[in-house]
mmCIF file of C-alpha atoms in Angstrom:
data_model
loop_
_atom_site.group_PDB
_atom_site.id
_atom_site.type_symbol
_atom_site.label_atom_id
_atom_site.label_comp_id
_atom_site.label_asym_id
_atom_site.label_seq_id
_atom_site.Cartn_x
_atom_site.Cartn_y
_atom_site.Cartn_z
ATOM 1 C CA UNK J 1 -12.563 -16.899 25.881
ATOM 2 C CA UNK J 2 -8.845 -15.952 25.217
ATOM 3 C CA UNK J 3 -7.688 -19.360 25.573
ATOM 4 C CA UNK J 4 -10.091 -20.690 23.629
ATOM 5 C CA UNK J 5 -9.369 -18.061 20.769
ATOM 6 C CA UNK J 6 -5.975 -19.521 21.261
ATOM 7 C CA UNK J 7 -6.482 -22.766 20.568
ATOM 8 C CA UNK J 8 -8.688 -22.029 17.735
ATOM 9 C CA UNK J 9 -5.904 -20.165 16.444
ATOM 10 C CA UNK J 10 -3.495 -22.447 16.927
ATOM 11 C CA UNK J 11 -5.111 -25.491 15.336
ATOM 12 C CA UNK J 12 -5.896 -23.610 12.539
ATOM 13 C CA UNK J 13 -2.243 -22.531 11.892
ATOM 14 C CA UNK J 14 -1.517 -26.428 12.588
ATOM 15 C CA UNK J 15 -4.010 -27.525 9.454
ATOM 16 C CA UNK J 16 -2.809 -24.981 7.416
ATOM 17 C CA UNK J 17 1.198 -25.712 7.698
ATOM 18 C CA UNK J 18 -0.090 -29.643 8.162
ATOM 19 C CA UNK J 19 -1.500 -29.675 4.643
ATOM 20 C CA UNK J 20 0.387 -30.005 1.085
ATOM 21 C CA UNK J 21 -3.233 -28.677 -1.031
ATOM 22 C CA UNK J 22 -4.789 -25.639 -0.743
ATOM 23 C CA UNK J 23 -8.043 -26.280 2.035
ATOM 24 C CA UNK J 24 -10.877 -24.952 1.290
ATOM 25 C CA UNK J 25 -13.005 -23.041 4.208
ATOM 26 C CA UNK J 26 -15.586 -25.814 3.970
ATOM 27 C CA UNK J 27 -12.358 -28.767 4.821
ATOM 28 C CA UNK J 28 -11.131 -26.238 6.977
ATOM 29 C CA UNK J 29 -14.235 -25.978 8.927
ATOM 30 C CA UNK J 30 -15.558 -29.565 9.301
ATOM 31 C CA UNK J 31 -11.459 -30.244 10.704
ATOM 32 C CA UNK J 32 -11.140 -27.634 13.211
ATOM 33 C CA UNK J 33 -13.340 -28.905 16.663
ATOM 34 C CA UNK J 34 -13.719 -25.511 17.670
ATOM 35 C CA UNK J 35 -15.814 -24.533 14.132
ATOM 36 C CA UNK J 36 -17.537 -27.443 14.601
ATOM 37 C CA UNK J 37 -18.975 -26.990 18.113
ATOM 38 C CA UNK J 38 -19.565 -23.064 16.899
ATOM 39 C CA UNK J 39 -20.841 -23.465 13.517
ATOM 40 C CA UNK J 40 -21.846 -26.791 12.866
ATOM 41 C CA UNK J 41 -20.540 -28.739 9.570
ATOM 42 C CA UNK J 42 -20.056 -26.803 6.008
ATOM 43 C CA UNK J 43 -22.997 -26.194 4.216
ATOM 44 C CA UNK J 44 -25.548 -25.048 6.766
ATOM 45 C CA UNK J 45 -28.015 -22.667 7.441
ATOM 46 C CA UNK J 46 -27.225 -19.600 5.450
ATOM 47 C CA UNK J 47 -26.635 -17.644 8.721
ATOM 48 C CA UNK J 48 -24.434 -20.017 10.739
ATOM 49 C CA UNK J 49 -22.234 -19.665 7.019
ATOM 50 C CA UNK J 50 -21.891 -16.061 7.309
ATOM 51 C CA UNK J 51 -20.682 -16.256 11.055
ATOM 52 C CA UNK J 52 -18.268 -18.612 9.796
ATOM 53 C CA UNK J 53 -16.841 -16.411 7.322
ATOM 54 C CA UNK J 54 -16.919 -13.679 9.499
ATOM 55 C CA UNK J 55 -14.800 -15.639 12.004
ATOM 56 C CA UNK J 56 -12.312 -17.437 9.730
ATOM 57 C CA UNK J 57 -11.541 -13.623 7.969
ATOM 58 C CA UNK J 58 -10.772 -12.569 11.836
ATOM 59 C CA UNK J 59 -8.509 -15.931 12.250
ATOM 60 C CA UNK J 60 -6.969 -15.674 9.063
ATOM 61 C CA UNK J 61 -5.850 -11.997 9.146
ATOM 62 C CA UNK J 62 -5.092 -12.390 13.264
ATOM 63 C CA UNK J 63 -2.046 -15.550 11.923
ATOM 64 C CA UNK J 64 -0.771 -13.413 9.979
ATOM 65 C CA UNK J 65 -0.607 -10.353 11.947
ATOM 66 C CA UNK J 66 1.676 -12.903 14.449
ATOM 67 C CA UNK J 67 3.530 -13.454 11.203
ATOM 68 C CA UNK J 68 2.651 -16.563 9.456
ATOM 69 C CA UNK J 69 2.594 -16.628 5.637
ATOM 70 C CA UNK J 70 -0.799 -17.401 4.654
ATOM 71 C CA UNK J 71 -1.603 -18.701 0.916
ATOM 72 C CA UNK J 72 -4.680 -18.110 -1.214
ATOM 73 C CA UNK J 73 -4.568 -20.456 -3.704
ATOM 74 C CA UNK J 74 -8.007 -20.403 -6.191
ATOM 75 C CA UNK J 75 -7.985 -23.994 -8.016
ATOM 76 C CA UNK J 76 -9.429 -24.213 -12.353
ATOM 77 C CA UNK J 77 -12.763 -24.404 -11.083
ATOM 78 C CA UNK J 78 -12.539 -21.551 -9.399
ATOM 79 C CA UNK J 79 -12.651 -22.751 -5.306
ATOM 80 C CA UNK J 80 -10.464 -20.518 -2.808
ATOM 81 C CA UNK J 81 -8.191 -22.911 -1.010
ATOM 82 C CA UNK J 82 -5.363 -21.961 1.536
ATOM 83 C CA UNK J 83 -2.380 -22.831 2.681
ATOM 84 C CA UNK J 84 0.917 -22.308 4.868
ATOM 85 C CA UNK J 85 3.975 -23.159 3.341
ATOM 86 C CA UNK J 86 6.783 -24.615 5.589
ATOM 87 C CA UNK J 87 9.785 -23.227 3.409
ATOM 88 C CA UNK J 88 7.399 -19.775 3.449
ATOM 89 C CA UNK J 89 7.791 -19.865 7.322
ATOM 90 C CA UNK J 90 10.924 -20.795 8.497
ATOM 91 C CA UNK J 91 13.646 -18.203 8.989
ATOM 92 C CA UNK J 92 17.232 -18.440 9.897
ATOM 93 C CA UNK J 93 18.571 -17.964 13.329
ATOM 94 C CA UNK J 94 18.914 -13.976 13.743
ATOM 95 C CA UNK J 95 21.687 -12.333 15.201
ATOM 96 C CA UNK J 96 21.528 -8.337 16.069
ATOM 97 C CA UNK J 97 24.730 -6.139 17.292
ATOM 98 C CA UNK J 98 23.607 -3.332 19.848
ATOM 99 C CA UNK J 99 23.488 -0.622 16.301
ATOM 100 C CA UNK J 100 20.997 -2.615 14.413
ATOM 101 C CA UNK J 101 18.765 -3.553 17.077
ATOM 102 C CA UNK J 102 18.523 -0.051 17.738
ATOM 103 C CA UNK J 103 18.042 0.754 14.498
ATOM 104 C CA UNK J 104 15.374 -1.700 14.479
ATOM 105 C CA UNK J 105 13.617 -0.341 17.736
ATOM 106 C CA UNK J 106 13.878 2.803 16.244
ATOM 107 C CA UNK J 107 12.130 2.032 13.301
ATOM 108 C CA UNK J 108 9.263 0.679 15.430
ATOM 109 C CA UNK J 109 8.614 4.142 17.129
ATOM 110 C CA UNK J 110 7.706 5.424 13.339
ATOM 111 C CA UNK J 111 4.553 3.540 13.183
ATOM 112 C CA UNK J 112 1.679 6.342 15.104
ATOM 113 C CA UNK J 113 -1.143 4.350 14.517
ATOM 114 C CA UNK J 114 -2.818 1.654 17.126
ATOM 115 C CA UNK J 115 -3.027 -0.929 15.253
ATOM 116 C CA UNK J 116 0.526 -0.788 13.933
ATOM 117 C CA UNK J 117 1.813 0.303 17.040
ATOM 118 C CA UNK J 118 0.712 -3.156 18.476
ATOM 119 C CA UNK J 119 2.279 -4.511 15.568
ATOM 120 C CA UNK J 120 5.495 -2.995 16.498
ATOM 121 C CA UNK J 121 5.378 -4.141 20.302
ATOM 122 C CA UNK J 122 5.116 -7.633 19.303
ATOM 123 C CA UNK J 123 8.125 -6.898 16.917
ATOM 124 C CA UNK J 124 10.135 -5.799 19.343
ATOM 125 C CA UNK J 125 9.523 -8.684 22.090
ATOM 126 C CA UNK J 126 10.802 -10.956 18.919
ATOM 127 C CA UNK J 127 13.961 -9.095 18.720
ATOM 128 C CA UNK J 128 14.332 -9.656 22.448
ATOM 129 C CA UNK J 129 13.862 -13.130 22.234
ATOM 130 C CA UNK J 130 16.227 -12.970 18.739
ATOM 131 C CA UNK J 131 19.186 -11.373 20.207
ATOM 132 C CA UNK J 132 17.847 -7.798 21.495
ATOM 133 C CA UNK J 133 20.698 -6.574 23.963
ATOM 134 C CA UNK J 134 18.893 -5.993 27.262
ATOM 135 C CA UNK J 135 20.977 -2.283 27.310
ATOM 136 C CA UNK J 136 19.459 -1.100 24.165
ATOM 137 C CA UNK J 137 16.176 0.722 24.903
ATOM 138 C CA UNK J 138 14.375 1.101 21.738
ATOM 139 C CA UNK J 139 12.240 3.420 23.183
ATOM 140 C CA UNK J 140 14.839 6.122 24.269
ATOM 141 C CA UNK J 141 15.649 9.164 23.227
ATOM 142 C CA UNK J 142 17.719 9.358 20.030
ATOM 143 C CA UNK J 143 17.943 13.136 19.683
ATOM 144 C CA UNK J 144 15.814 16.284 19.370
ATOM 145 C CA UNK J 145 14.196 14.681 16.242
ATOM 146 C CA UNK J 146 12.180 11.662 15.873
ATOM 147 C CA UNK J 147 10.587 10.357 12.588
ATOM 148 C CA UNK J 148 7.196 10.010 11.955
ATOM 149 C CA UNK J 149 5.455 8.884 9.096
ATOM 150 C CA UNK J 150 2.085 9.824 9.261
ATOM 151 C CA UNK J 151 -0.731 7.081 7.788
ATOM 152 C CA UNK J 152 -4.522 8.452 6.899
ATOM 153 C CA UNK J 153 -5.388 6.567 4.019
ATOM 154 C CA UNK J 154 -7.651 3.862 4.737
ATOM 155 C CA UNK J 155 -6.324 1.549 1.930
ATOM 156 C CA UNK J 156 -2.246 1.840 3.879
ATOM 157 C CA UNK J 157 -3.184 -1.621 5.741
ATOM 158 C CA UNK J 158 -4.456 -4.139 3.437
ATOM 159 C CA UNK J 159 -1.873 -3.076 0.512
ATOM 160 C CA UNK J 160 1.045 -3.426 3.288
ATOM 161 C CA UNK J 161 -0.292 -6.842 4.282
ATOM 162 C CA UNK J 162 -0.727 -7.912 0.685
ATOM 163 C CA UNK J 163 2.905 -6.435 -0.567
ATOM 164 C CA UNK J 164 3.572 -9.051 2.601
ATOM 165 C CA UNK J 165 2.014 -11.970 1.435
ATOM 166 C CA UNK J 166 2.386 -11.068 -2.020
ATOM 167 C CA UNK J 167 -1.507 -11.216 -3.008
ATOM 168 C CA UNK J 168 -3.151 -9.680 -5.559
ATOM 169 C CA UNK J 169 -5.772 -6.991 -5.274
ATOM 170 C CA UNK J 170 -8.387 -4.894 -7.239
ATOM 171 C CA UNK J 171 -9.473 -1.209 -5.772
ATOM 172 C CA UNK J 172 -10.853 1.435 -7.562
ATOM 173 C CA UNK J 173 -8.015 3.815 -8.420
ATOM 174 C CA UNK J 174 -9.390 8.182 -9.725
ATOM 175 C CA UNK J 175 -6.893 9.530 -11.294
ATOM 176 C CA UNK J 176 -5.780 13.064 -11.333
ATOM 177 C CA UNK J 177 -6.873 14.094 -14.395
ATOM 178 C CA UNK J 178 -10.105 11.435 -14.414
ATOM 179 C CA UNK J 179 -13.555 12.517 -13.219
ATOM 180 C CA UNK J 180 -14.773 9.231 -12.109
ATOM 181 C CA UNK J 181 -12.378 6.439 -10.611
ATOM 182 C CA UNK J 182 -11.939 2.851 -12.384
ATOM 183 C CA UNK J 183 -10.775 -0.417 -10.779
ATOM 184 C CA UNK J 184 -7.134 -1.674 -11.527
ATOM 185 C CA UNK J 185 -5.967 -5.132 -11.134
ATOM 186 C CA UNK J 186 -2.701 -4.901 -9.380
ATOM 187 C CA UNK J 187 0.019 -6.879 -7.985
ATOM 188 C CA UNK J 188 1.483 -5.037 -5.240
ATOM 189 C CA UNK J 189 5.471 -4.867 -4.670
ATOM 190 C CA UNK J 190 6.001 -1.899 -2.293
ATOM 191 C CA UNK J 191 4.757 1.009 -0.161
ATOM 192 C CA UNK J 192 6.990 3.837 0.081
ATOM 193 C CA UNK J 193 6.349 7.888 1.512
ATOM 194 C CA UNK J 194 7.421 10.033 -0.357
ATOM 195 C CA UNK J 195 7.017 13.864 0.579
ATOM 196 C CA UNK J 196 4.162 13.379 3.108
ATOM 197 C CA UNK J 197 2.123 10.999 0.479
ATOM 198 C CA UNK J 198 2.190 7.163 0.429
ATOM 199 C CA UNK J 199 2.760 5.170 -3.163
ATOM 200 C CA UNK J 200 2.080 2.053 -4.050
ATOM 201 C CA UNK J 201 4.113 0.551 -6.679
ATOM 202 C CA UNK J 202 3.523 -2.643 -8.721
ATOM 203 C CA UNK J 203 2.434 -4.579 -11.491
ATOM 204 C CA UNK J 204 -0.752 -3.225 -13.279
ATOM 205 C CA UNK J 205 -2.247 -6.236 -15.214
ATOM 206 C CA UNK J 206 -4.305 -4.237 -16.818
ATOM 207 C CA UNK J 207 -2.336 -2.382 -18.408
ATOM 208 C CA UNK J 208 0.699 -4.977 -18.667
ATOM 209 C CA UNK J 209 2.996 -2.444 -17.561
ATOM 210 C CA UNK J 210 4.786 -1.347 -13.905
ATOM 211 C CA UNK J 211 2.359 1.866 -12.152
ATOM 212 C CA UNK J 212 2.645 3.099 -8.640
ATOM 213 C CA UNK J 213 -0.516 4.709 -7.485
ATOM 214 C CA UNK J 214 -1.097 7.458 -5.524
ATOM 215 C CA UNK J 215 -2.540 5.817 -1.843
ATOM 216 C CA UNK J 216 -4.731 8.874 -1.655
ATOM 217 C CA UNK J 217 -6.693 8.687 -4.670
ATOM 218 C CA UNK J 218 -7.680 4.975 -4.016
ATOM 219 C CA UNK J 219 -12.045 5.109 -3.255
ATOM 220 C CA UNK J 220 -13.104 2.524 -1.457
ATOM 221 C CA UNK J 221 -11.809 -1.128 -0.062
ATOM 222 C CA UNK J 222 -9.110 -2.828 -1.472
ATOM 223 C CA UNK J 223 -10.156 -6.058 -1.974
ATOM 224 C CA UNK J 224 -7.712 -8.980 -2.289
ATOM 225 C CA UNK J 225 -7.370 -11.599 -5.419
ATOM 226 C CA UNK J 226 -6.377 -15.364 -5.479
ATOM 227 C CA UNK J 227 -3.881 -16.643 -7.459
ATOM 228 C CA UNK J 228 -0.530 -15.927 -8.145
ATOM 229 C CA UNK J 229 1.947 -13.217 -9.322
ATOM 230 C CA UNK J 230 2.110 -13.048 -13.476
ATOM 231 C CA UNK J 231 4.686 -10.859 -13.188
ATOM 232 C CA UNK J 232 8.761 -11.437 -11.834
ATOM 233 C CA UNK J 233 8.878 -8.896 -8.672
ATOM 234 C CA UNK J 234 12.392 -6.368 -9.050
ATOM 235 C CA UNK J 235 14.788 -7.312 -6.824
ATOM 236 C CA UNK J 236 14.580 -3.128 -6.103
ATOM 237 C CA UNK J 237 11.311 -1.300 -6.528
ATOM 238 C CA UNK J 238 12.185 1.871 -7.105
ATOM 239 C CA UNK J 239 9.100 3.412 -6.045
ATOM 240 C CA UNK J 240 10.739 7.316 -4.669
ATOM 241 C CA UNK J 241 12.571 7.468 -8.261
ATOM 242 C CA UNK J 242 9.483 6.771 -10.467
ATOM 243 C CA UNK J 243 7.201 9.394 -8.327
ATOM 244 C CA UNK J 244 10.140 11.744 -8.713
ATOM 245 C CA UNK J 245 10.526 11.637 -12.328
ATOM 246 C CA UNK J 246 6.646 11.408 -12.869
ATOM 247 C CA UNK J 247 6.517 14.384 -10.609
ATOM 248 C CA UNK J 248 8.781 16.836 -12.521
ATOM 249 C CA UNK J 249 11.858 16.587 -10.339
ATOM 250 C CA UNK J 250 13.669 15.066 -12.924
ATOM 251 C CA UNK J 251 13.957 18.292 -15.031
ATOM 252 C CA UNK J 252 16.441 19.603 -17.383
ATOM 253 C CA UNK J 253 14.359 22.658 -18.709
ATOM 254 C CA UNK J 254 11.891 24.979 -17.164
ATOM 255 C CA UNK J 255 8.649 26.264 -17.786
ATOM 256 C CA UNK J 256 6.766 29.880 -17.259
ATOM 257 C CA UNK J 257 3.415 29.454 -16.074
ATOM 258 C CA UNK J 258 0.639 32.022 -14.397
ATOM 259 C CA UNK J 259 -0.515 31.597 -11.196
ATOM 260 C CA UNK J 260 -3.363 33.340 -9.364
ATOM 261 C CA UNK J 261 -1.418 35.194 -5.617
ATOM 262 C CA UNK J 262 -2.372 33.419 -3.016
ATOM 263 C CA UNK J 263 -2.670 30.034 -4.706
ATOM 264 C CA UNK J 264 -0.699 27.335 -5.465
ATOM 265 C CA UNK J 265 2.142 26.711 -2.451
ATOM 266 C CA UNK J 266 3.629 24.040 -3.754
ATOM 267 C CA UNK J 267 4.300 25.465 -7.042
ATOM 268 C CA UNK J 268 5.564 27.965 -5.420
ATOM 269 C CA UNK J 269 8.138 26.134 -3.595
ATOM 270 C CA UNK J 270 9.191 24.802 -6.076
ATOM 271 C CA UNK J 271 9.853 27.906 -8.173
ATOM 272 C CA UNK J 272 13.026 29.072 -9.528
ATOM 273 C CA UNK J 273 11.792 32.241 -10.007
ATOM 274 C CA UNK J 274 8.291 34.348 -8.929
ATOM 275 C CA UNK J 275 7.360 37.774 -10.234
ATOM 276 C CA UNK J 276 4.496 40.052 -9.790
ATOM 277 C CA UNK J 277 2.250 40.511 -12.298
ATOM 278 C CA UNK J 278 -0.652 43.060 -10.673
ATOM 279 C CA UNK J 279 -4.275 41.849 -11.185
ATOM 280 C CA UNK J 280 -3.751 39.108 -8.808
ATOM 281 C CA UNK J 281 -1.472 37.256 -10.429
ATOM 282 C CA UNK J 282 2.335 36.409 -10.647
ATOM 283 C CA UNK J 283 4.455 35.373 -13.242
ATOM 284 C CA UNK J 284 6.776 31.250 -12.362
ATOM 285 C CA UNK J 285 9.545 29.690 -13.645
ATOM 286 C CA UNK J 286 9.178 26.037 -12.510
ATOM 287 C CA UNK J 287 11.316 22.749 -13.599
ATOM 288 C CA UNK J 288 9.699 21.003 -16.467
ATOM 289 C CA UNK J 289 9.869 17.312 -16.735
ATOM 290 C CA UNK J 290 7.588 14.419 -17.098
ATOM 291 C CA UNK J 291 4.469 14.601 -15.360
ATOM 292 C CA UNK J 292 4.530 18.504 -14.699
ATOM 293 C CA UNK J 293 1.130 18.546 -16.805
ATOM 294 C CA UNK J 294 -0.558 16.271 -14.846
ATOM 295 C CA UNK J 295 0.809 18.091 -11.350
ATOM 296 C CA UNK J 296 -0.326 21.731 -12.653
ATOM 297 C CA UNK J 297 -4.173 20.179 -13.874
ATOM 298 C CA UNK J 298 -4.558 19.982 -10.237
ATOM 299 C CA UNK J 299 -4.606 23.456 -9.504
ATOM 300 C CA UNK J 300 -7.564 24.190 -12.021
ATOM 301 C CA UNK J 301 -8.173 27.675 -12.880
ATOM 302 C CA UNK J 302 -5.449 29.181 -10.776
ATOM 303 C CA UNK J 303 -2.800 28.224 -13.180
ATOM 304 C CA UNK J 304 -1.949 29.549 -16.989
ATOM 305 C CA UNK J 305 0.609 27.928 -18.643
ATOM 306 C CA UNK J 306 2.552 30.616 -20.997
ATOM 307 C CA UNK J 307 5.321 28.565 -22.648
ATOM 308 C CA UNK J 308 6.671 26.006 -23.697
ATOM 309 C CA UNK J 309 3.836 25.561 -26.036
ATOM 310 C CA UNK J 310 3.637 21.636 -25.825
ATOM 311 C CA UNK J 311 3.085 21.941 -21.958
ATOM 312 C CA UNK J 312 -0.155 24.170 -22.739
ATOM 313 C CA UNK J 313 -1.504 21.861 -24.805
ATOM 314 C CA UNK J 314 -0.568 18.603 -22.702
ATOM 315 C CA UNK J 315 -2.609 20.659 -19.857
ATOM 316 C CA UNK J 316 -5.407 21.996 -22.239
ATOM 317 C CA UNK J 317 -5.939 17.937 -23.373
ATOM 318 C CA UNK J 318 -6.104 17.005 -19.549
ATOM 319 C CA UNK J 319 -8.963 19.532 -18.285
ATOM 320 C CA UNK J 320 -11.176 18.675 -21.995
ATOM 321 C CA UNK J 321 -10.679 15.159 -20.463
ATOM 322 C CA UNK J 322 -11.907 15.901 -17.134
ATOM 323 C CA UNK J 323 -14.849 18.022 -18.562
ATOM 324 C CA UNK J 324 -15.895 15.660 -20.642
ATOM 325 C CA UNK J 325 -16.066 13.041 -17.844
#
């Protein structure tokens, strides 16, 4: 069975780097033997076309797992065709000193999760075959600390394979001060984690305009887009300034707010300031800068803000919003 997975594989990496059009699934399953003898020719039984499907999605994502760049292509009448792109696949001859391959190895003991952990292996045996020096050990100890960058969110993998392969996707995206999520149209550029949360930053074409989205507040699948990029991708993505600034640490005033003892943590971190009020409350000075209004509507009714007056209102407008759905 593995060898014939193999083969399957490998033939359809072969058509796909063979071709200069797009291929449709049908041309891609009547030219592949292996879909053949499985599947029969395109366009049969309704059932033997949904094992198909099945099958090619397992093939497609499995080549480019091993690292081949995979186009989706949709044509002006609308058919998804694919396609491997020789200049898209070739890379230079790499050469590693003994500090960036560990540096590299390093890096590869970051990823926690099984799936990326495989990932990481298979990385790793590259390097060796690239250049590796056989007395690094990527795997040793570095120190007392090791860094780990924990992944929950289900949405992580497909937006890190698309910011790879530079597809566009469509999820459904609640925002903090929104009741109900809507679906955004984006073209991915990065991932980045930024104080234990991962952001996704890229071109909203919806909106027209650069976002970065929150990874946690994405519902549901991500589902990928054909076509291409409208929009020129920065040479730097920024992603850790724009969450910063949209965050409030880009400050240069402060505000006094209320907040219920025993709530709020991170505001209270953050404080310059904290004073006891009695009644259950205390009395904050926190940074003010864009975005702070957004940050404190999360903590609901455990938060009063008492000045500057436009911060109020900016948070009064947010929770009507919510309320009203």
């Amino acid at each position: 069975m593995a060898i014939a997975k193999a083969e399957r594989l490998m033939n359809l990496a072969l058509c796909l780097l063979g071709t200069r059009r797009p291929l449709s699934k049908r041309e891609l399953r009547d030219s592949i033997e292996a879909y053949v003898e499985a599947f029969g020719p395109g366009s049969g039984a309704s059932g033997s076309d949904d094992s198909f499907n099945r099958m090619f999605e397992r093939d497609k994502d499995d080549l480019r797992e091993l690292g081949l760049v995979i186009e989706t292509v949709e044509s002006l009448d609308g058919e998804i065709g694919y396609l491997a792109r020789r200049d898209s696949n070739r890379l230079p001859p790499i050469t590693l000193d003994a500090e960036e391959a560990a540096a590299l190895g390093l890096a590869a003991k970051v990823w926690q999760q099984a799936r990326l952990a495989g990932a990481a292996s298979g990385a790793l045996q590259k390097l060796r075959a690239a250049g590796l020096p056989e007395d690094v050990d990527p795997y040793g100890s570095h120190g007392a600390l090791e860094p780990r960058i924990p992944v929950h969110e289900a949405a992580f993998e497909p937006l890190m394979l698309a910011c790879r392969d530079r597809r566009p996707v469509a999820f459904d995206y609640r925002k903090a001060t929104a009741a109900h999520p809507e679906q955004r149209h984006v073209e991915p550029w990065a991932l980045e984690c930024w104080r234990g949360h991962w952001y996704l930053a890229g071109w909203d074409r919806d909106r027209g305009a650069e976002r970065v989205f929150r990874l946690s507040r994405i519902t549901g699948k991500v589902r990928s887009r054909g076509g291409r990029y409208t929009a020129p991708v920065p040479d730097v993505v920024t992603v850790r300034e724009t969450v910063a600034s949209w965050a409030g640490e880009v400050a240069d005033r402060s505000a006094r707010i209320r907040l219920r003892a025993g709530a709020g943590y991170p505001l209270r971190a953050k404080a310059t300031s904290v004073r006891e009020l009695g009644d259950g409350w205390d009395e904050l000075e926190v940074p003010y800068g864009h975005g702070l209004d957004a940050w404190l509507v999360e903590f609901g009714p455990d938060v009063v803000v008492l000045e500057p007056a436009e911060l109020r209102g900016d948070v009064v407008d947010r929770l009507r919003a919510v309320a009203k759905g």
